Amino acid sequence: MASLVQPPVRWPDGWRWPRVHQRMLYIGVGSAVALVLGVLFRSLPVILVSALISFVCLALWYESREKYRTSQLVNAVTLTEALAAPPDSWVHFFRERRRSIGVLVLMFLIGAVFSFVGVLTWIIQPADSVVVVRTVGTAAGLLGVLFIATGWRGLVGRKRLGSFGERPLGFALGESALMLVTVTGVAYVPWTDILAVEATQADRDSKDDDHPGVMWLNLTVRRADGSSTPVMLAPMTSEVHPWVTYAAIAMAAANPEFRARLGTSRAQAELDAWHAYATGSRNASR
């Protein structure tokens, strides 16, 4: 069992501590009660609205309860199509979290609704403000396509993460590079090309702690021509605790000694110890 060792990088000020969305549970249960009442009183609008709200809230609550796991020390070839040798032989793999069926269905449902609205605005002939209506409709349709594409990406990821022999999704830390394993392929970012690592969060100024925005790790990466480009990672999509993710990437980008240990059982033991500390420290962020 890994000993409790605090990650060497403090919890980022730009992030809120992850928590279970209990409010989603309360709203979901309340909507379920409304659904029962709608059935008893035979009110179709109440049944449809309450069923949708209950489904959405309970799916989000269920996902927020997923427990974190530690990284895996694996051979890098297992994460590629093996068309070419990866830059590192052994890496620490931060597996992507499998999206729940409920959230994926929600993505497709919202996408279908927005897409339908978008198509409808081009079919109907409004008496006034045709340009405005169709502009709004086009925006809604594009948003619907985005939701459907996100749902499809999550569905593909769920299949691959649960199938033996298929390349899983996530990212990996090796001695020389950060490996990004996505649906479209594998990319490598050398540690020496990462100029900065910044932790940010959408809607960080909001006071609603029960609905925190998406956590981001913004990497500033040097291009071959000397210019820089941003690379964004979403730690909450990983099975590994965000604190461990941030500490590992920040350390690897700035500390050559830590990089030299990556890909070894010694580094894996460090990551396991950080995982044990982070998952057992509810109030360690302050």
mmCIF file of C-alpha atoms in Angstrom:
data_model
loop_
_atom_site.group_PDB
_atom_site.id
_atom_site.type_symbol
_atom_site.label_atom_id
_atom_site.label_comp_id
_atom_site.label_asym_id
_atom_site.label_seq_id
_atom_site.Cartn_x
_atom_site.Cartn_y
_atom_site.Cartn_z
ATOM 1 C CA MET A 1 0.000 0.000 0.000
ATOM 2 C CA ALA A 2 1.396 3.393 -1.030
ATOM 3 C CA SER A 3 2.503 5.701 1.775
ATOM 4 C CA LEU A 4 0.864 9.124 2.138
ATOM 5 C CA VAL A 5 3.186 11.612 0.477
ATOM 6 C CA GLN A 6 1.935 15.061 -0.489
ATOM 7 C CA PRO A 7 2.491 15.966 -4.157
ATOM 8 C CA PRO A 8 5.489 18.320 -4.444
ATOM 9 C CA VAL A 9 3.375 20.983 -6.170
ATOM 10 C CA ARG A 10 0.611 22.623 -4.106
ATOM 11 C CA TRP A 11 -2.994 22.488 -5.205
ATOM 12 C CA PRO A 12 -3.434 25.164 -7.918
ATOM 13 C CA ASP A 13 -5.107 28.396 -6.861
ATOM 14 C CA GLY A 14 -6.907 28.396 -10.208
ATOM 15 C CA TRP A 15 -8.868 25.211 -9.414
ATOM 16 C CA ARG A 16 -11.650 24.347 -7.023
ATOM 17 C CA TRP A 17 -11.365 21.088 -5.133
ATOM 18 C CA PRO A 18 -13.383 18.364 -6.937
ATOM 19 C CA ARG A 19 -16.523 17.279 -5.148
ATOM 20 C CA VAL A 20 -19.657 15.197 -5.585
ATOM 21 C CA HIS A 21 -22.524 17.225 -7.067
ATOM 22 C CA GLN A 22 -25.023 16.542 -4.289
ATOM 23 C CA ARG A 23 -27.366 19.236 -5.573
ATOM 24 C CA MET A 24 -27.815 17.235 -8.760
ATOM 25 C CA LEU A 25 -28.986 14.293 -6.657
ATOM 26 C CA TYR A 26 -31.550 16.416 -4.804
ATOM 27 C CA ILE A 27 -32.900 17.955 -8.008
ATOM 28 C CA GLY A 28 -32.976 14.552 -9.691
ATOM 29 C CA VAL A 29 -34.928 12.974 -6.836
ATOM 30 C CA GLY A 30 -37.308 15.938 -6.731
ATOM 31 C CA SER A 31 -37.892 15.634 -10.465
ATOM 32 C CA ALA A 32 -38.511 11.913 -10.077
ATOM 33 C CA VAL A 33 -41.217 12.708 -7.515
ATOM 34 C CA ALA A 34 -42.730 15.184 -9.989
ATOM 35 C CA LEU A 35 -42.603 12.451 -12.623
ATOM 36 C CA VAL A 36 -44.624 10.129 -10.398
ATOM 37 C CA LEU A 37 -47.172 12.877 -9.778
ATOM 38 C CA GLY A 38 -47.349 13.556 -13.511
ATOM 39 C CA VAL A 39 -48.130 9.885 -14.134
ATOM 40 C CA LEU A 40 -50.791 9.855 -11.417
ATOM 41 C CA PHE A 41 -52.480 12.975 -12.809
ATOM 42 C CA ARG A 42 -51.868 11.947 -16.445
ATOM 43 C CA SER A 43 -50.078 15.180 -17.336
ATOM 44 C CA LEU A 44 -47.900 14.539 -20.385
ATOM 45 C CA PRO A 45 -45.942 17.855 -20.212
ATOM 46 C CA VAL A 46 -45.056 17.241 -16.550
ATOM 47 C CA ILE A 47 -44.009 13.664 -17.352
ATOM 48 C CA LEU A 48 -41.727 14.708 -20.218
ATOM 49 C CA VAL A 49 -40.098 17.686 -18.478
ATOM 50 C CA SER A 50 -39.603 15.977 -15.118
ATOM 51 C CA ALA A 51 -38.255 12.811 -16.763
ATOM 52 C CA LEU A 52 -35.693 14.833 -18.731
ATOM 53 C CA ILE A 53 -34.581 16.889 -15.726
ATOM 54 C CA SER A 54 -34.367 13.814 -13.498
ATOM 55 C CA PHE A 55 -32.353 11.912 -16.084
ATOM 56 C CA VAL A 56 -29.914 14.785 -16.637
ATOM 57 C CA CYS A 57 -29.341 15.516 -12.942
ATOM 58 C CA LEU A 58 -28.953 11.894 -11.845
ATOM 59 C CA ALA A 59 -26.531 11.199 -14.701
ATOM 60 C CA LEU A 60 -24.345 14.162 -13.725
ATOM 61 C CA TRP A 61 -24.482 13.189 -10.047
ATOM 62 C CA TYR A 62 -23.505 9.609 -10.840
ATOM 63 C CA GLU A 63 -20.511 10.729 -12.889
ATOM 64 C CA SER A 64 -19.281 13.034 -10.127
ATOM 65 C CA ARG A 65 -19.146 10.030 -7.758
ATOM 66 C CA GLU A 66 -16.589 8.135 -9.848
ATOM 67 C CA LYS A 67 -13.491 7.346 -7.788
ATOM 68 C CA TYR A 68 -9.979 8.221 -8.932
ATOM 69 C CA ARG A 69 -7.412 5.578 -9.812
ATOM 70 C CA THR A 70 -3.643 5.748 -9.953
ATOM 71 C CA SER A 71 -1.649 5.845 -13.182
ATOM 72 C CA GLN A 72 -0.347 2.682 -14.852
ATOM 73 C CA LEU A 73 3.244 1.831 -15.768
ATOM 74 C CA VAL A 74 2.924 0.357 -19.274
ATOM 75 C CA ASN A 75 4.992 -0.282 -22.378
ATOM 76 C CA ALA A 76 4.435 2.651 -24.729
ATOM 77 C CA VAL A 77 3.935 0.386 -27.743
ATOM 78 C CA THR A 78 0.594 -0.747 -26.296
ATOM 79 C CA LEU A 79 -0.685 2.834 -26.638
ATOM 80 C CA THR A 80 0.168 3.223 -30.310
ATOM 81 C CA GLU A 81 -0.646 1.585 -33.626
ATOM 82 C CA ALA A 82 2.948 0.279 -33.563
ATOM 83 C CA LEU A 83 3.745 1.815 -36.951
ATOM 84 C CA ALA A 84 6.830 3.464 -35.447
ATOM 85 C CA ALA A 85 8.713 3.146 -32.191
ATOM 86 C CA PRO A 86 7.557 5.733 -29.607
ATOM 87 C CA PRO A 87 10.196 8.031 -28.080
ATOM 88 C CA ASP A 88 9.921 6.285 -24.677
ATOM 89 C CA SER A 89 9.771 2.561 -23.995
ATOM 90 C CA TRP A 90 7.944 2.699 -20.662
ATOM 91 C CA VAL A 91 5.469 5.388 -19.649
ATOM 92 C CA HIS A 92 3.005 6.233 -16.899
ATOM 93 C CA PHE A 93 -0.438 6.093 -18.498
ATOM 94 C CA PHE A 94 -3.204 8.409 -17.263
ATOM 95 C CA ARG A 95 -6.248 6.578 -18.613
ATOM 96 C CA GLU A 96 -9.244 8.609 -19.735
ATOM 97 C CA ARG A 97 -12.385 8.119 -17.671
ATOM 98 C CA ARG A 98 -15.155 6.201 -19.420
ATOM 99 C CA ARG A 99 -18.206 8.390 -19.894
ATOM 100 C CA SER A 100 -21.413 6.964 -18.468
ATOM 101 C CA ILE A 101 -24.193 5.851 -20.800
ATOM 102 C CA GLY A 102 -26.478 8.410 -19.165
ATOM 103 C CA VAL A 103 -24.242 11.364 -20.028
ATOM 104 C CA LEU A 104 -23.731 10.108 -23.588
ATOM 105 C CA VAL A 105 -27.472 9.739 -24.120
ATOM 106 C CA LEU A 106 -27.848 13.253 -22.715
ATOM 107 C CA MET A 107 -25.310 14.587 -25.221
ATOM 108 C CA PHE A 108 -27.145 12.994 -28.148
ATOM 109 C CA LEU A 109 -30.528 14.152 -26.834
ATOM 110 C CA ILE A 110 -29.473 17.776 -26.438
ATOM 111 C CA GLY A 111 -27.729 17.667 -29.806
ATOM 112 C CA ALA A 112 -30.841 16.280 -31.484
ATOM 113 C CA VAL A 113 -33.048 18.992 -29.961
ATOM 114 C CA PHE A 114 -30.757 21.849 -31.015
ATOM 115 C CA SER A 115 -30.281 20.343 -34.478
ATOM 116 C CA PHE A 116 -34.054 19.981 -34.883
ATOM 117 C CA VAL A 117 -34.550 23.624 -33.910
ATOM 118 C CA GLY A 118 -31.881 24.643 -36.411
ATOM 119 C CA VAL A 119 -33.508 22.713 -39.259
ATOM 120 C CA LEU A 120 -36.984 23.918 -38.298
ATOM 121 C CA THR A 121 -36.004 27.585 -38.606
ATOM 122 C CA TRP A 122 -35.089 26.957 -42.262
ATOM 123 C CA ILE A 123 -38.293 25.048 -42.997
ATOM 124 C CA ILE A 124 -40.805 27.471 -41.526
ATOM 125 C CA GLN A 125 -41.459 30.860 -43.093
ATOM 126 C CA PRO A 126 -41.606 33.432 -40.265
ATOM 127 C CA ALA A 127 -43.579 36.547 -41.047
ATOM 128 C CA ASP A 128 -40.985 38.866 -39.537
ATOM 129 C CA SER A 129 -37.273 38.850 -38.784
ATOM 130 C CA VAL A 130 -36.420 36.009 -41.170
ATOM 131 C CA VAL A 131 -32.696 36.787 -41.015
ATOM 132 C CA VAL A 132 -32.640 36.912 -37.209
ATOM 133 C CA VAL A 133 -34.633 33.681 -36.832
ATOM 134 C CA ARG A 134 -32.464 31.779 -39.283
ATOM 135 C CA THR A 135 -29.258 33.162 -37.815
ATOM 136 C CA VAL A 136 -30.294 31.987 -34.364
ATOM 137 C CA GLY A 137 -31.440 28.689 -35.837
ATOM 138 C CA THR A 138 -28.127 28.152 -37.597
ATOM 139 C CA ALA A 139 -26.268 28.825 -34.354
ATOM 140 C CA ALA A 140 -28.536 26.349 -32.545
ATOM 141 C CA GLY A 141 -27.975 23.768 -35.275
ATOM 142 C CA LEU A 142 -24.205 24.138 -35.062
ATOM 143 C CA LEU A 143 -24.394 23.790 -31.282
ATOM 144 C CA GLY A 144 -26.425 20.634 -31.769
ATOM 145 C CA VAL A 145 -23.813 19.213 -34.116
ATOM 146 C CA LEU A 146 -21.155 19.983 -31.495
ATOM 147 C CA PHE A 147 -23.099 18.087 -28.813
ATOM 148 C CA ILE A 148 -23.623 15.124 -31.139
ATOM 149 C CA ALA A 149 -19.933 15.088 -32.100
ATOM 150 C CA THR A 150 -18.944 15.217 -28.418
ATOM 151 C CA GLY A 151 -21.324 12.373 -27.647
ATOM 152 C CA TRP A 152 -19.983 10.328 -30.546
ATOM 153 C CA ARG A 153 -16.418 10.920 -29.407
ATOM 154 C CA GLY A 154 -17.379 9.806 -25.890
ATOM 155 C CA LEU A 155 -19.116 6.722 -27.291
ATOM 156 C CA VAL A 156 -16.041 5.747 -29.303
ATOM 157 C CA GLY A 157 -13.848 6.370 -26.273
ATOM 158 C CA ARG A 158 -16.110 4.256 -24.055
ATOM 159 C CA LYS A 159 -15.917 1.361 -26.511
ATOM 160 C CA ARG A 160 -12.152 1.537 -26.843
ATOM 161 C CA LEU A 161 -11.541 1.961 -23.123
ATOM 162 C CA GLY A 162 -13.627 -1.132 -22.452
ATOM 163 C CA SER A 163 -12.321 -3.360 -25.244
ATOM 164 C CA PHE A 164 -9.264 -5.558 -25.005
ATOM 165 C CA GLY A 165 -6.778 -5.060 -27.831
ATOM 166 C CA GLU A 166 -7.896 -1.549 -28.818
ATOM 167 C CA ARG A 167 -5.733 1.502 -28.189
ATOM 168 C CA PRO A 168 -7.076 3.185 -25.021
ATOM 169 C CA LEU A 169 -7.450 6.945 -24.672
ATOM 170 C CA GLY A 170 -5.590 9.263 -22.323
ATOM 171 C CA PHE A 171 -2.068 10.611 -22.027
ATOM 172 C CA ALA A 172 1.234 9.219 -20.827
ATOM 173 C CA LEU A 173 4.408 10.576 -19.251
ATOM 174 C CA GLY A 174 7.736 9.250 -20.466
ATOM 175 C CA GLU A 175 11.290 10.363 -19.839
ATOM 176 C CA SER A 176 11.506 12.446 -23.003
ATOM 177 C CA ALA A 177 7.950 13.361 -23.964
ATOM 178 C CA LEU A 178 4.300 13.723 -23.063
ATOM 179 C CA MET A 179 2.236 11.314 -25.167
ATOM 180 C CA LEU A 180 -1.331 12.325 -26.088
ATOM 181 C CA VAL A 181 -3.497 9.358 -27.135
ATOM 182 C CA THR A 182 -6.734 10.562 -28.756
ATOM 183 C CA VAL A 183 -9.439 9.166 -31.015
ATOM 184 C CA THR A 184 -7.645 10.493 -34.083
ATOM 185 C CA GLY A 185 -4.140 9.283 -33.222
ATOM 186 C CA VAL A 186 -1.075 9.742 -31.036
ATOM 187 C CA ALA A 187 0.926 12.962 -30.606
ATOM 188 C CA TYR A 188 4.179 13.569 -28.739
ATOM 189 C CA VAL A 189 5.177 16.773 -26.960
ATOM 190 C CA PRO A 190 8.835 16.833 -25.824
ATOM 191 C CA TRP A 191 9.226 18.073 -22.260
ATOM 192 C CA THR A 192 11.925 20.496 -23.359
ATOM 193 C CA ASP A 193 9.377 22.180 -25.652
ATOM 194 C CA ILE A 194 6.911 22.905 -22.848
ATOM 195 C CA LEU A 195 7.560 26.484 -21.776
ATOM 196 C CA ALA A 196 4.824 26.858 -19.136
ATOM 197 C CA VAL A 197 2.100 24.906 -17.348
ATOM 198 C CA GLU A 198 -0.893 26.895 -16.066
ATOM 199 C CA ALA A 199 -3.967 25.640 -14.215
ATOM 200 C CA THR A 200 -7.223 27.471 -15.006
ATOM 201 C CA GLN A 201 -10.917 26.796 -14.531
ATOM 202 C CA ALA A 202 -13.946 27.985 -16.449
ATOM 203 C CA ASP A 203 -16.291 30.207 -14.425
ATOM 204 C CA ARG A 204 -13.679 30.409 -11.666
ATOM 205 C CA ASP A 205 -15.147 33.700 -10.431
ATOM 206 C CA SER A 206 -18.517 32.097 -9.757
ATOM 207 C CA LYS A 207 -19.386 31.545 -6.093
ATOM 208 C CA ASP A 208 -21.356 28.370 -6.833
ATOM 209 C CA ASP A 209 -18.979 25.693 -5.556
ATOM 210 C CA ASP A 210 -21.426 22.903 -6.374
ATOM 211 C CA HIS A 211 -21.173 23.620 -10.091
ATOM 212 C CA PRO A 212 -17.492 24.309 -10.783
ATOM 213 C CA GLY A 213 -16.387 24.974 -14.345
ATOM 214 C CA VAL A 214 -14.154 22.694 -16.371
ATOM 215 C CA MET A 215 -10.578 22.353 -15.097
ATOM 216 C CA TRP A 216 -7.904 23.014 -17.704
ATOM 217 C CA LEU A 217 -4.159 22.575 -17.879
ATOM 218 C CA ASN A 218 -2.847 25.102 -20.384
ATOM 219 C CA LEU A 219 0.538 24.098 -21.769
ATOM 220 C CA THR A 220 2.569 26.640 -23.716
ATOM 221 C CA VAL A 221 4.541 24.599 -26.256
ATOM 222 C CA ARG A 222 7.419 25.799 -28.418
ATOM 223 C CA ARG A 223 7.039 25.230 -32.181
ATOM 224 C CA ALA A 224 9.849 24.213 -34.501
ATOM 225 C CA ASP A 225 10.047 27.799 -35.854
ATOM 226 C CA GLY A 226 10.526 29.217 -32.356
ATOM 227 C CA SER A 227 6.969 30.475 -31.879
ATOM 228 C CA SER A 228 4.642 29.010 -29.236
ATOM 229 C CA THR A 229 1.237 27.342 -29.325
ATOM 230 C CA PRO A 230 -1.232 26.370 -26.563
ATOM 231 C CA VAL A 231 -2.074 22.748 -25.775
ATOM 232 C CA MET A 232 -5.033 22.224 -23.442
ATOM 233 C CA LEU A 233 -5.674 19.166 -21.265
ATOM 234 C CA ALA A 234 -8.819 18.519 -19.202
ATOM 235 C CA PRO A 235 -7.696 16.629 -16.062
ATOM 236 C CA MET A 236 -11.251 15.871 -14.971
ATOM 237 C CA THR A 237 -11.621 13.536 -17.966
ATOM 238 C CA SER A 238 -8.845 11.350 -16.545
ATOM 239 C CA GLU A 239 -9.167 8.547 -14.000
ATOM 240 C CA VAL A 240 -6.188 10.058 -12.157
ATOM 241 C CA HIS A 241 -6.751 12.757 -9.524
ATOM 242 C CA PRO A 242 -6.329 16.299 -10.954
ATOM 243 C CA TRP A 243 -3.734 17.197 -8.319
ATOM 244 C CA VAL A 244 -1.559 14.232 -9.282
ATOM 245 C CA THR A 245 -2.006 15.098 -12.953
ATOM 246 C CA TYR A 246 -0.989 18.714 -12.430
ATOM 247 C CA ALA A 247 1.970 17.841 -10.190
ATOM 248 C CA ALA A 248 3.314 15.180 -12.556
ATOM 249 C CA ILE A 249 3.137 17.357 -15.677
ATOM 250 C CA ALA A 250 4.447 20.492 -13.939
ATOM 251 C CA MET A 251 7.327 18.545 -12.392
ATOM 252 C CA ALA A 252 8.207 16.803 -15.641
ATOM 253 C CA ALA A 253 8.223 20.082 -17.565
ATOM 254 C CA ALA A 254 10.458 21.868 -15.034
ATOM 255 C CA ASN A 255 12.578 19.217 -13.303
ATOM 256 C CA PRO A 256 15.110 17.169 -15.325
ATOM 257 C CA GLU A 257 15.737 14.883 -12.346
ATOM 258 C CA PHE A 258 12.077 13.928 -12.157
ATOM 259 C CA ARG A 259 11.984 13.390 -15.925
ATOM 260 C CA ALA A 260 14.928 11.022 -15.659
ATOM 261 C CA ARG A 261 12.945 8.817 -13.266
ATOM 262 C CA LEU A 262 9.863 8.607 -15.477
ATOM 263 C CA GLY A 263 9.211 5.200 -16.971
ATOM 264 C CA THR A 264 10.591 3.414 -13.912
ATOM 265 C CA SER A 265 9.001 1.648 -10.954
ATOM 266 C CA ARG A 266 10.507 4.307 -8.673
ATOM 267 C CA ALA A 267 8.527 7.075 -10.378
ATOM 268 C CA GLN A 268 5.414 4.896 -10.349
ATOM 269 C CA ALA A 269 5.770 4.483 -6.597
ATOM 270 C CA GLU A 270 5.943 8.291 -6.284
ATOM 271 C CA LEU A 271 2.773 8.722 -8.341
ATOM 272 C CA ASP A 272 1.018 6.028 -6.292
ATOM 273 C CA ALA A 273 1.961 7.838 -3.076
ATOM 274 C CA TRP A 274 0.689 11.167 -4.436
ATOM 275 C CA HIS A 275 -2.545 9.448 -5.462
ATOM 276 C CA ALA A 276 -3.032 8.025 -1.956
ATOM 277 C CA TYR A 277 -2.500 11.465 -0.414
ATOM 278 C CA ALA A 278 -4.686 13.385 -2.870
ATOM 279 C CA THR A 279 -7.639 10.987 -2.693
ATOM 280 C CA GLY A 280 -7.466 10.950 1.111
ATOM 281 C CA SER A 281 -7.134 14.723 1.551
ATOM 282 C CA ARG A 282 -10.543 16.341 1.172
ATOM 283 C CA ASN A 283 -9.408 19.696 2.552
ATOM 284 C CA ALA A 284 -5.777 19.621 1.494
ATOM 285 C CA SER A 285 -6.223 22.331 -1.119
ATOM 286 C CA ARG A 286 -5.959 25.155 1.412
#
